[in-house]
Coordinates of C-alpha atoms in Angstrom, one line a residue:
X1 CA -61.1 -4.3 -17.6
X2 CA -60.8 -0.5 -18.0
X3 CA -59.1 -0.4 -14.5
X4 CA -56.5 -2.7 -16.0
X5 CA -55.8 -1.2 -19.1
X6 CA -55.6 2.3 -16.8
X7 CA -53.5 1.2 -14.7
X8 CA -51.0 -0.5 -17.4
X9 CA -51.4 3.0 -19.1
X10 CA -50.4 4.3 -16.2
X11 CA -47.2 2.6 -15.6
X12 CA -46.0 2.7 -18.8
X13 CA -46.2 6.3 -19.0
X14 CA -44.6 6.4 -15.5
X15 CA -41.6 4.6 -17.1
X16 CA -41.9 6.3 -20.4
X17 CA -41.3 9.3 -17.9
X18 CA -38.4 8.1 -16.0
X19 CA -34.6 8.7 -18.1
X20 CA -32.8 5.8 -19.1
X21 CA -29.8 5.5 -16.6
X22 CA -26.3 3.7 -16.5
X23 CA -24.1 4.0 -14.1
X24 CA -20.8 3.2 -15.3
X25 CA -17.6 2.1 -13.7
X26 CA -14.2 1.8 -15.5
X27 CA -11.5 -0.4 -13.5
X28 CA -8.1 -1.0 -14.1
X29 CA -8.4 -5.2 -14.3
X30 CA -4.9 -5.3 -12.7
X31 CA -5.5 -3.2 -9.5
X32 CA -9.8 -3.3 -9.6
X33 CA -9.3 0.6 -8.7
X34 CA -11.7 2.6 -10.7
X35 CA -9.2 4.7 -13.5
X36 CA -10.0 8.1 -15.8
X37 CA -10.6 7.2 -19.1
X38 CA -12.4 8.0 -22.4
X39 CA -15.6 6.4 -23.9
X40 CA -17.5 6.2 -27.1
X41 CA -21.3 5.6 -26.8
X42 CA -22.7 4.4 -30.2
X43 CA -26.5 2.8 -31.7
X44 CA -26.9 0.3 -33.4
X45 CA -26.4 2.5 -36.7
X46 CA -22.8 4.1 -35.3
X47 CA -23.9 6.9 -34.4
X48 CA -22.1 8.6 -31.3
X49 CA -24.6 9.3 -28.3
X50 CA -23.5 12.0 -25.6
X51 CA -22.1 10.5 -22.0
X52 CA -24.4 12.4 -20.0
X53 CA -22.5 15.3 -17.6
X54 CA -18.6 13.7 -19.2
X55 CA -16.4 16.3 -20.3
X56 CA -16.1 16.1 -24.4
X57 CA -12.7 15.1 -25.2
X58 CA -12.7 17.4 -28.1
X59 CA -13.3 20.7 -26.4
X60 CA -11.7 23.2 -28.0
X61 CA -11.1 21.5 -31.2
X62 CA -13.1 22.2 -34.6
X63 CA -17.0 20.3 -34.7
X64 CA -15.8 17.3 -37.0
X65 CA -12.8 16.4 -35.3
X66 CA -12.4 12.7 -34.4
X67 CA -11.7 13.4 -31.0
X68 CA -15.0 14.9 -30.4
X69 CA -16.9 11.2 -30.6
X70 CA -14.9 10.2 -27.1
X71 CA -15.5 11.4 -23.7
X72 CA -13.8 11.8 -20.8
X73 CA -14.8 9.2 -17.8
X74 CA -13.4 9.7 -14.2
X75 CA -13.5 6.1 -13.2
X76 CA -17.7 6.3 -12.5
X77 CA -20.6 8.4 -13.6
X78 CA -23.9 8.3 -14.0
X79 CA -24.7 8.7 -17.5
X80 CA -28.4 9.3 -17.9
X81 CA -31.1 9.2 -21.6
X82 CA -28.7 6.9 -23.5
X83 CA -30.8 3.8 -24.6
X84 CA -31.3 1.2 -27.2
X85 CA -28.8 -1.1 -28.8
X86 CA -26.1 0.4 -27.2
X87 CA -22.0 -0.3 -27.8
X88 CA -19.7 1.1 -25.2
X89 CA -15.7 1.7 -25.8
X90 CA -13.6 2.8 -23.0
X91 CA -9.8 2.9 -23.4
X92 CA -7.0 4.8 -20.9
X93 CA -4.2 6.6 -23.4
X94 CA -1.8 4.6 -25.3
X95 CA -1.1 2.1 -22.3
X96 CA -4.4 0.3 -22.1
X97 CA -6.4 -2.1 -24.7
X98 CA -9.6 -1.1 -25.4
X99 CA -12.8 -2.6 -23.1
X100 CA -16.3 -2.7 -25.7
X101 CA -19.5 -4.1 -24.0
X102 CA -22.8 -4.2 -25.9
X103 CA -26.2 -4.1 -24.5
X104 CA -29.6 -3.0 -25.0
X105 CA -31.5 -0.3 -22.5
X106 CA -35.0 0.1 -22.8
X107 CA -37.1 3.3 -22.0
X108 CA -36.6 3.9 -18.0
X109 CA -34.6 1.3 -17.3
X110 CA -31.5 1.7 -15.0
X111 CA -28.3 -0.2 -15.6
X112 CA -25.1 -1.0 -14.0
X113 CA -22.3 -1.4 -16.0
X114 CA -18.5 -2.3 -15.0
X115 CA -15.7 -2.5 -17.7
X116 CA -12.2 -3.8 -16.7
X117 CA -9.5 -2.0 -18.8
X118 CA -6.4 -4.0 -20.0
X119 CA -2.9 -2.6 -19.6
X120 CA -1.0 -3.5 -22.4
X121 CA 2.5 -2.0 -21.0
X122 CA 3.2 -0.5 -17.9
X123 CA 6.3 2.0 -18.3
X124 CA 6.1 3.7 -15.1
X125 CA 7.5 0.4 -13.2
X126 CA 10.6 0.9 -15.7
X127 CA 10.9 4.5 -14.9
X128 CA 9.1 5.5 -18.1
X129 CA 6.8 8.6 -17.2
X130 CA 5.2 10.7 -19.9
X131 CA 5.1 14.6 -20.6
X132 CA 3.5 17.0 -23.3
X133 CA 5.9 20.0 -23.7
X134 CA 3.7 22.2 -25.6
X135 CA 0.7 23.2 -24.7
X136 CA -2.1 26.7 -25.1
X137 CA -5.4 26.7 -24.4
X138 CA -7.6 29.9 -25.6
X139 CA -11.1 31.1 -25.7
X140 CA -12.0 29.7 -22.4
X141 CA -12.8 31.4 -19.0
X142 CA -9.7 30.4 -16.5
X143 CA -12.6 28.0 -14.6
X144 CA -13.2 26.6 -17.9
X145 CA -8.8 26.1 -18.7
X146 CA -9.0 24.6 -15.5
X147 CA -11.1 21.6 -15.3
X148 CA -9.7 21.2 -18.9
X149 CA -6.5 20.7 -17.3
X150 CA -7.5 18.7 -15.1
X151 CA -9.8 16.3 -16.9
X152 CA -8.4 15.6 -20.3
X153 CA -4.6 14.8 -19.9
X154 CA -5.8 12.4 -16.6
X155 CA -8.3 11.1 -18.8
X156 CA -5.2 10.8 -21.8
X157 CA -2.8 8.7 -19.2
X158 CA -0.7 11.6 -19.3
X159 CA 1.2 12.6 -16.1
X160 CA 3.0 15.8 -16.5
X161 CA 2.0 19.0 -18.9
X162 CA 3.9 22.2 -19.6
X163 CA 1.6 25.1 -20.0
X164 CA 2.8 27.9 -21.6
X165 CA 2.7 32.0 -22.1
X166 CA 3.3 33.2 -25.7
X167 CA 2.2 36.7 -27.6
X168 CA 0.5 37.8 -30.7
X169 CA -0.5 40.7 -30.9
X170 CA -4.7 41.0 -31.1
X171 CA -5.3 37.1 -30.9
X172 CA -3.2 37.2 -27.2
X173 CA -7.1 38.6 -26.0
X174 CA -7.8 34.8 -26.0
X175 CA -4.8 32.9 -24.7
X176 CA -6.6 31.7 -21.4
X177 CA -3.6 29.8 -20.2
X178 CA -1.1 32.9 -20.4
X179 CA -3.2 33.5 -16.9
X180 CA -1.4 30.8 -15.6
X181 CA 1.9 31.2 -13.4
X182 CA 3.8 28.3 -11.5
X183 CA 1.4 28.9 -8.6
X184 CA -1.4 28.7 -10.5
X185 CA -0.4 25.4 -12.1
X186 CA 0.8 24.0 -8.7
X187 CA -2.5 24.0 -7.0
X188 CA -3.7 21.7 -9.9
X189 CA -0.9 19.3 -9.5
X190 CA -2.5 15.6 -8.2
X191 CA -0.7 12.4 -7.2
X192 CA -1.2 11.2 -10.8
X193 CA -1.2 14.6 -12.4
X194 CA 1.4 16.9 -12.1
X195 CA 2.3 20.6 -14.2
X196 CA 4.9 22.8 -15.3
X197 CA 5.4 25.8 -17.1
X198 CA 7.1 28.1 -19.6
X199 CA 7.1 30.1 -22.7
X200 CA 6.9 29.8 -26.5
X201 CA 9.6 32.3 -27.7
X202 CA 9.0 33.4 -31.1
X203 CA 9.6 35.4 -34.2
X204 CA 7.5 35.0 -37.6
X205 CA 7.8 37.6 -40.8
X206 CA 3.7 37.3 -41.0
X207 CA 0.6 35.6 -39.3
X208 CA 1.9 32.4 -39.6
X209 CA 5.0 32.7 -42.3
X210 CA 8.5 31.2 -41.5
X211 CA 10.6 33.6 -39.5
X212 CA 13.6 32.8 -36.6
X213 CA 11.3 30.6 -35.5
X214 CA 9.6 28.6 -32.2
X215 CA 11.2 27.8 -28.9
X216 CA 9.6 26.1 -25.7
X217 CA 11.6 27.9 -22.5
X218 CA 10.5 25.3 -19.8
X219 CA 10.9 25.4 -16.2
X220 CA 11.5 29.3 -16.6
X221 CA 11.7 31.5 -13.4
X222 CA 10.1 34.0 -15.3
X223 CA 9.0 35.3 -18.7
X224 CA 12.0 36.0 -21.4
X225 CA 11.3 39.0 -22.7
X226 CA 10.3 39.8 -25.6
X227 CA 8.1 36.7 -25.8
X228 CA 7.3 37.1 -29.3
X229 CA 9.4 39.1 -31.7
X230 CA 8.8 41.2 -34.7
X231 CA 6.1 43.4 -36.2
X232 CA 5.3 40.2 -37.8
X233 CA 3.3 38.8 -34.6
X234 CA 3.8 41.9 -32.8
X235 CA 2.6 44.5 -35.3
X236 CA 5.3 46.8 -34.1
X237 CA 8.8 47.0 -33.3
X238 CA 11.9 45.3 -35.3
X239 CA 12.9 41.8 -36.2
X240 CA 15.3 42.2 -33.6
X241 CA 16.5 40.6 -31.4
X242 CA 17.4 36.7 -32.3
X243 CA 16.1 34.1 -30.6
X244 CA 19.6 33.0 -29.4
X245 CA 20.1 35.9 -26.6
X246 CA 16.4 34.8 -25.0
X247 CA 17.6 30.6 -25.2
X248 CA 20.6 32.0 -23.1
X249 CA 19.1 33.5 -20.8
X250 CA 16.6 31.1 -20.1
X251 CA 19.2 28.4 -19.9
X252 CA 20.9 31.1 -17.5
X253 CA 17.0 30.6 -15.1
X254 CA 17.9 26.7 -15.0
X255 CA 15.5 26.1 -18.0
X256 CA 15.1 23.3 -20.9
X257 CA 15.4 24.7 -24.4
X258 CA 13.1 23.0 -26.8
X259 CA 13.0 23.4 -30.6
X260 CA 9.1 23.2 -31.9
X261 CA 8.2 22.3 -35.1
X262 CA 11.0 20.5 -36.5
X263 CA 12.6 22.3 -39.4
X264 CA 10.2 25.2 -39.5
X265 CA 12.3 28.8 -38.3
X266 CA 15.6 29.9 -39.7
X267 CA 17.7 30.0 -36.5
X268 CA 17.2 26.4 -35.5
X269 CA 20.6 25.2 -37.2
X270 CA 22.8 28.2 -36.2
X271 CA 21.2 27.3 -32.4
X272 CA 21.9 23.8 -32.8
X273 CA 25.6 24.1 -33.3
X274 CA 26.4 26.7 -31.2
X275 CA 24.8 24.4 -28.2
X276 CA 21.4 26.2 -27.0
X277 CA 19.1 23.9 -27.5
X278 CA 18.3 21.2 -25.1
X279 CA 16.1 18.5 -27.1
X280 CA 14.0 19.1 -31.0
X281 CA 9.9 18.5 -30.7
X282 CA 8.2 17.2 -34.2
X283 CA 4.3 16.5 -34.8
X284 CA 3.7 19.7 -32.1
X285 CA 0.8 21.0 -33.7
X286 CA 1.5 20.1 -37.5
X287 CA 3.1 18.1 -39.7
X288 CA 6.5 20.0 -40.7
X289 CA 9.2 18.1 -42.6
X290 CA 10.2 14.8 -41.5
X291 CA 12.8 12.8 -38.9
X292 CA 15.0 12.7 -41.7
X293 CA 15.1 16.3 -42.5
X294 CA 15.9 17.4 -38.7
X295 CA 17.2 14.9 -36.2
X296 CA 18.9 12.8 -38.6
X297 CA 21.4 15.9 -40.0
X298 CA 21.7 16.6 -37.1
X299 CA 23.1 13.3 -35.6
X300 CA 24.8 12.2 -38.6
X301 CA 27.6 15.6 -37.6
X302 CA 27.6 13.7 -34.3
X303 CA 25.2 16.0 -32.1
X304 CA 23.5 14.5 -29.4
X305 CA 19.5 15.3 -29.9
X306 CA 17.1 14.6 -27.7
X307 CA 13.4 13.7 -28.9
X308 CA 10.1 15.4 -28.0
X309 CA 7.0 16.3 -28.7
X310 CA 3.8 18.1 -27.5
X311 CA 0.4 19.2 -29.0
X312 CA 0.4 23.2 -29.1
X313 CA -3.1 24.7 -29.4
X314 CA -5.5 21.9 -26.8
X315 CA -4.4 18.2 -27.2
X316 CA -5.9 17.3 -30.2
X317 CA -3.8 13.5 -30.5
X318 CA -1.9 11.5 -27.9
X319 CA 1.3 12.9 -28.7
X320 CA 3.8 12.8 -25.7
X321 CA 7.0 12.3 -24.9
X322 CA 8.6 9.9 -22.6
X323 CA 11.3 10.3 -20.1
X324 CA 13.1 7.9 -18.0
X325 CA 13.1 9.5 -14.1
X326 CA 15.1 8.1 -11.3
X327 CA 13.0 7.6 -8.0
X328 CA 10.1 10.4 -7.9
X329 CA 8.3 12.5 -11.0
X330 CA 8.7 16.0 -10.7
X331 CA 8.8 18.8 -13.5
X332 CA 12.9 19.6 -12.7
X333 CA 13.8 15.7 -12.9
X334 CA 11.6 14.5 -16.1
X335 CA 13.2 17.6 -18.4
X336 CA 16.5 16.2 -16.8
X337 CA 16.3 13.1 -18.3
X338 CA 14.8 14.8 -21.6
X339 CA 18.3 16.5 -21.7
X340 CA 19.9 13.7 -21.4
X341 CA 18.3 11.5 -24.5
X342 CA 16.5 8.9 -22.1
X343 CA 13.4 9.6 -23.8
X344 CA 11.2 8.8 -27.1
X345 CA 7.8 10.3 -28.8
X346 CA 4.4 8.7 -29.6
X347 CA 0.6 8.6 -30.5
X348 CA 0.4 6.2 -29.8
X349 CA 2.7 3.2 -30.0
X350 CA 5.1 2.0 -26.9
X351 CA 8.5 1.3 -27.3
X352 CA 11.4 -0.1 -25.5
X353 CA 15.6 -0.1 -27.0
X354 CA 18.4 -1.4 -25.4
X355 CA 21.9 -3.2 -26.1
X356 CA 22.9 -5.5 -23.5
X357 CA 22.5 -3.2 -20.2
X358 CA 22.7 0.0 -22.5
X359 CA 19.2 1.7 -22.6
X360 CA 18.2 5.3 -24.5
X361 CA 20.3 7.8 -24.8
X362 CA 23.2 6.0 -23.7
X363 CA 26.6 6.1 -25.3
X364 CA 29.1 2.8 -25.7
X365 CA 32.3 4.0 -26.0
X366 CA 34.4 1.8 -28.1
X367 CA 38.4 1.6 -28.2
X368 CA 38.5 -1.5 -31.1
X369 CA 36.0 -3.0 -33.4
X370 CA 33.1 -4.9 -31.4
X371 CA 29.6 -6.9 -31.7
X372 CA 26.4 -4.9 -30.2
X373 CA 23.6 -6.9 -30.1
X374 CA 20.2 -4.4 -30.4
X375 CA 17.1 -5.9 -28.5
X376 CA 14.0 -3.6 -29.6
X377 CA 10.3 -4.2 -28.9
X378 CA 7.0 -2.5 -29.6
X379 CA 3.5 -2.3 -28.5
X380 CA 0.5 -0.8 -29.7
X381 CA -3.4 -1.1 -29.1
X382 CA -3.7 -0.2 -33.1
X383 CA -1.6 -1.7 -35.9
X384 CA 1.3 0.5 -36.1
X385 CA 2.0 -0.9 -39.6
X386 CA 6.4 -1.9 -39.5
X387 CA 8.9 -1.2 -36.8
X388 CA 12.1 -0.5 -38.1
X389 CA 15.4 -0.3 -36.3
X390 CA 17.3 2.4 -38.1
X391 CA 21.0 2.9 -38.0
X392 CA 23.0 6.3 -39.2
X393 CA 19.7 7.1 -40.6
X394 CA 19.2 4.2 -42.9
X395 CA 16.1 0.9 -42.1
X396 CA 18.8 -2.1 -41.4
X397 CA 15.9 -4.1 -39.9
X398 CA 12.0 -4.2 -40.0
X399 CA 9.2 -6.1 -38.7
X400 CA 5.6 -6.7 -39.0
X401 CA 3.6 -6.3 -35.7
X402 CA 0.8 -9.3 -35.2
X403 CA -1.3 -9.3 -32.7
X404 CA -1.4 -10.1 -28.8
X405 CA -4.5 -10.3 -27.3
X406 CA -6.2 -6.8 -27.8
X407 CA -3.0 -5.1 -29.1
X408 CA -0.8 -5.5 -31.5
X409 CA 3.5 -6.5 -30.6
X410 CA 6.1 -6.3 -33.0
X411 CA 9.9 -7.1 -31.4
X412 CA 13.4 -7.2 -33.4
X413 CA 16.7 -8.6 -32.8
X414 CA 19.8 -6.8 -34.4
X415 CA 23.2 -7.6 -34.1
X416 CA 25.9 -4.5 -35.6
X417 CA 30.1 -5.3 -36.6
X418 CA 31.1 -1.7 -35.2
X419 CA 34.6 -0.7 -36.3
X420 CA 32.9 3.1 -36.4
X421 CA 31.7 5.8 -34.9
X422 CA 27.2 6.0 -35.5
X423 CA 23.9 5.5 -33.4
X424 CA 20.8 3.8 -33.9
X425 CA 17.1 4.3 -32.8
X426 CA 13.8 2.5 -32.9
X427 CA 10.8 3.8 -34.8
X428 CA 7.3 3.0 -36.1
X429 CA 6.7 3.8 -40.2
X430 CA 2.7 3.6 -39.8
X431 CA 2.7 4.9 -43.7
X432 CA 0.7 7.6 -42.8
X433 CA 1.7 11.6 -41.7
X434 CA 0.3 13.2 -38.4
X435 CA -2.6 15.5 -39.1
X436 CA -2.6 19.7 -38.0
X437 CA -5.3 19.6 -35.4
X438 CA -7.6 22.0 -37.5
X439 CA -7.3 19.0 -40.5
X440 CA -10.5 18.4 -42.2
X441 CA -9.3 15.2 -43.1
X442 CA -9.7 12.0 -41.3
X443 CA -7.2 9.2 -41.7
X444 CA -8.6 5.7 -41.8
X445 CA -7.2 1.8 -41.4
X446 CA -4.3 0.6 -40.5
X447 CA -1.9 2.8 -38.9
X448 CA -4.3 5.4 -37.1
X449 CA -5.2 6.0 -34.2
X450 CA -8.7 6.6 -32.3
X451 CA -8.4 10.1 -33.3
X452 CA -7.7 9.8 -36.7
X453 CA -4.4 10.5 -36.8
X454 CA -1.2 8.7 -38.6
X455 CA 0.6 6.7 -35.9
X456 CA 4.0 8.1 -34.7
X457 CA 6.5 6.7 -33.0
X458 CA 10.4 6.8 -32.0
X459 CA 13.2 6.7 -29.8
X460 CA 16.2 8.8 -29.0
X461 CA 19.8 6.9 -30.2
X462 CA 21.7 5.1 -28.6
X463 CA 24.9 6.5 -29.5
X464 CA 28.3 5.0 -30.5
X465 CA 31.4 6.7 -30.3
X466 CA 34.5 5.1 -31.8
X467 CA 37.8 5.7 -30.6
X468 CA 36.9 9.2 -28.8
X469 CA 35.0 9.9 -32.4
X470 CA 31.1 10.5 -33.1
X471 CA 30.1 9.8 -36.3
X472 CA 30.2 13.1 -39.0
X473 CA 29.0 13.4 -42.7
X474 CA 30.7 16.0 -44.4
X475 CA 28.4 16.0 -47.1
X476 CA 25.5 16.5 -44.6
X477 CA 28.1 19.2 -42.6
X478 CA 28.0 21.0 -45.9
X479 CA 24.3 21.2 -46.9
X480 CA 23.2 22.9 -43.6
X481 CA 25.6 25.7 -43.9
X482 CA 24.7 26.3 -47.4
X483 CA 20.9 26.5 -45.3
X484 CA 22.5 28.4 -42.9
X485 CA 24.1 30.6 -45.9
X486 CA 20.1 31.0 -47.5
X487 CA 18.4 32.1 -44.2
X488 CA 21.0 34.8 -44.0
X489 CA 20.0 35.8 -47.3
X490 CA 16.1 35.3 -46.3
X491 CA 16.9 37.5 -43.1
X492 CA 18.3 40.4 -45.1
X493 CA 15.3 40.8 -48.1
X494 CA 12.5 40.2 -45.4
X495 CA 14.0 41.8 -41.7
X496 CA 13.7 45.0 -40.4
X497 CA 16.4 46.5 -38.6
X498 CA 16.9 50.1 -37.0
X499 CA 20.5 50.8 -37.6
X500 CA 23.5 48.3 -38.1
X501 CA 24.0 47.0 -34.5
X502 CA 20.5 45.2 -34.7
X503 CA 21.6 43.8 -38.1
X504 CA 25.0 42.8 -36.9
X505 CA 23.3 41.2 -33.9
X506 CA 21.0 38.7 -35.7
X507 CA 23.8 37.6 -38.7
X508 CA 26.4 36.7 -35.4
X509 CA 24.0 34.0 -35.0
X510 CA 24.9 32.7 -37.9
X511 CA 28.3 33.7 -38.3
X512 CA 28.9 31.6 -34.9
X513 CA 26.3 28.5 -36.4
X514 CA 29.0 28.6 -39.6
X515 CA 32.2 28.9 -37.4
X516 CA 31.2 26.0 -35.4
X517 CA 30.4 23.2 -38.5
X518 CA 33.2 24.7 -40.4
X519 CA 35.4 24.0 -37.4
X520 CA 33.6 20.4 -37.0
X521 CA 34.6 20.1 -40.9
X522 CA 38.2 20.5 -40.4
X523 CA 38.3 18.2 -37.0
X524 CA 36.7 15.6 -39.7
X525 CA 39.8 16.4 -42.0
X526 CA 41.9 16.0 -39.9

């Protein structure tokens, strides 16, 4: 009898001994091939349980953020002491439903587990391929920045990242990633993963104050110096010179000129008009001002403005942009296409435009009045909340998204009388703002993501042109010079200048940003 009870002992404690074990495979249900992806372990109570060896998702990012609770999966792992009542999530970016499968390990037992993830959309086979175009890493060792490079955008969906230099003065100890040169970044490049890279050039009047502002130089040769400007960052030196004479001269090195931040720098109108900048990124690291306070202005004097997007300091969301590429993905092509206007920006939600054979960033040229008949579909694995079709800036049609299998769909049908010059675009209004990646806050329900952020969503116009005219608000003309008129005020109480040709320098910006509306203004008379 004692024998027996020993023995039983015995085992038990054997088991007791041995770690729980599960060795997980993710596969994409389409193909069967295993795919990177990220999971969420939770108990019975909701608590999140570690993944074993898996890369945190939120590395980098502050202790509470969402992101943190996910982590990232490289198609099979063995992910050992997780047991109990047990509920696994696995979903692959913004392109695949989300895969849960309960169970219940005990002590020492070893489990296989295989989840099948779902796409919802596939916009690769359309030419759709998607990019981050802003992107720093910092207080990492290069191995560390590395594998972070390689494991979270995979993981993400994401197939091509622009990593890139920028200065401050002190804080630059940290910035990992301004280690990296094209070389560098090259030998990290996969058949699903590919990377480019550039600068952030910058000026700022304190720590993190409004100055000239931020520009992504992408594709660059080499660096633009200075790479930041102004005692402000630099704690030395002048606020001179402009940002304009570094866009230049990395448009002069073949590369893309990207706006960050939406509205937030002085010399982002002056550089619009005067034709240096390529495309205008929102939601790259914050929550600045709105579409309606950058890209609509800007379209509504008839520029043509490309949308983008990144996630600045580690990807703390899904953000991305993207871009419709002919044939093969590379770095040179995809920004091509950005230029262009064949592109749109989300969290989150998927969306597709088109009138008749026209797609994004198109323009129908029209000689006499005509019917255009807009075609617009979204799809999101969260509720997105509306989609509205917006025209010149204004909602002219909405819908509510229902749900399709294990995502959510929302399509609209819009038919526009043009007898004038305009363009229209597809969005998502999820009722909620995107979150600074530092945020303590987390945004819950309908119209968030898995990361707690505000879903975002929205396409570059398709543009009408009436009779050789784009469309042009004089009203709208007017209100950015007066801006225009206020940062040249701003610029004169806050800059410092050593003598009058540094001074002169900077206000030509503006003088030439003023010269070109005003001349738009009297073309309008006309």
């Amino acid at each position: 009898m004692y024998r027996i009870i020993f023995l039983f002992a015995l085992a038990f404690s054997i088991e007791a001994a041995i770690p729980p074990y599960m060795f997980l495979r993710t596969l994409d249900a389409e193909t069967k091939e295993p795919i990177p992806c990220l999971i969420r372990i939770t108990d019975r109570d909701g608590r999140v349980k570690g993944a074993g060896r898996s890369y945190n998702r939120g590395t980098g990012l502050p202790e509470k953020h969402p992101t943190r609770q996910w982590y990232c999966h490289n198609g099979m792992s063995e992910i050992k002491g997780v047991y109990g009542d047990l509920k696994v999530e696995a979903f692959a970016g913004p392109e695949y439903e989300m895969a849960v499968n309960t169970m219940h390990i005990r002590v020492g037992q070893r489990v296989k587990l295989e989840m099948k993830l779902k796409r919802l959309a596939h916009p690769a086979k359309t030419g759709w391929r998607s990019g981050n175009t802003h992107l720093h890493l910092m207080k990492m060792t290069r191995p560390q920045a590395d594998h972070y490079l390689r494991t979270v955008p995979r993981s993400d969906g994401l197939e091509l990242v622009f990593v890139s230099n920028l200065r401050r003065a002190g804080a630059e100890k940290d910035y990992i990633t301004n280690e990296h040169r094209p070389a560098d970044l090259k030998k990290l490049n996969t058949k699903e993963l590919q990377f480019g890279w550039g600068q952030e050039h910058r000026h700022n009047y304190g720590p993190g104050g409004q100055g000239y502002g931020h520009v992504m130089l992408l594709n660059l040769k080499q660096l633009v110096r200075p790479v930041s400007i102004g005692p402000g960052i630099m704690r030395a030196g002048t606020d001179h010179p402009p940002l304009a004479p570094g866009l230049q001269t990395a448009r002069g090195q073949g590369a893309t000129v990207i706006w960050c931040h939406n509205t937030f720098g002085l010399e982002d109108i002056p550089n619009w008009m005067n034709g240096t900048v390529d495309a205008q990124n929102i939601f790259d690291g914050g929550a600045h001002d709105s579409y309606e306070q950058t890209y609509y202005r800007y379209l509504n004097i008839g520029l043509r403005v490309p949308f983008s997007t990144g996630t600045d300091w580690f990807i703390y969301d899904f953000s991305r942009v993207y871009a419709k590429v002919e044939g093969k993905l590379t770095p040179a092509k995809w920004l091509a296409a950005l230029r262009a206007g064949r592109s749109y920006i989300t969290n989150g939600p998927l969306l597709e435009l088109r009138c008749g054979q026209r797609d994004i960033g198109d323009v129908i040229s029209l000689k006499e009045p005509g019917t255009l008949n807009f075609r617009a579909l979204a799809r999101g694995r969260n509720n997105f909340h509306k989609l509205q079709l917006i025209h010149n800036g204004k909602v002219v049609k909405e819908a509510l998204p229902r749900k399709v299998g294990g995502h959510h769909a929302a399509i609209l049908n819009w038919t526009l009388k043009a007898e004038d010059p305009g363009w229209v675009a597809l969005r998502v209004d999820s009722g909620f703002a995107t979150l600074p990646a530092a945020a303590p806050v987390t945004l819950k329900g309908k119209g968030v993501n898995e990361f707690g952020q505000g879903l975002f969503a929205h396409t570059s116009p398709i543009y009408i042109d009436y009779r050789g005219r784009r469309t042009f608000e004089p009203a709208t003309a007017k209100a950015l010079m007066t801006e225009m008129q206020s940062a040249v005020d701003e610029i004169l109480q806050k800059s410092k200048f050593v003598g009058d040709a540094q001074k002169v320098e900077v206000l030509r910006v503006y003088a030439d940003g003023l010269e070109a509306l005003e001349k738009r203004l009297r073309a309008a008379r006309d």
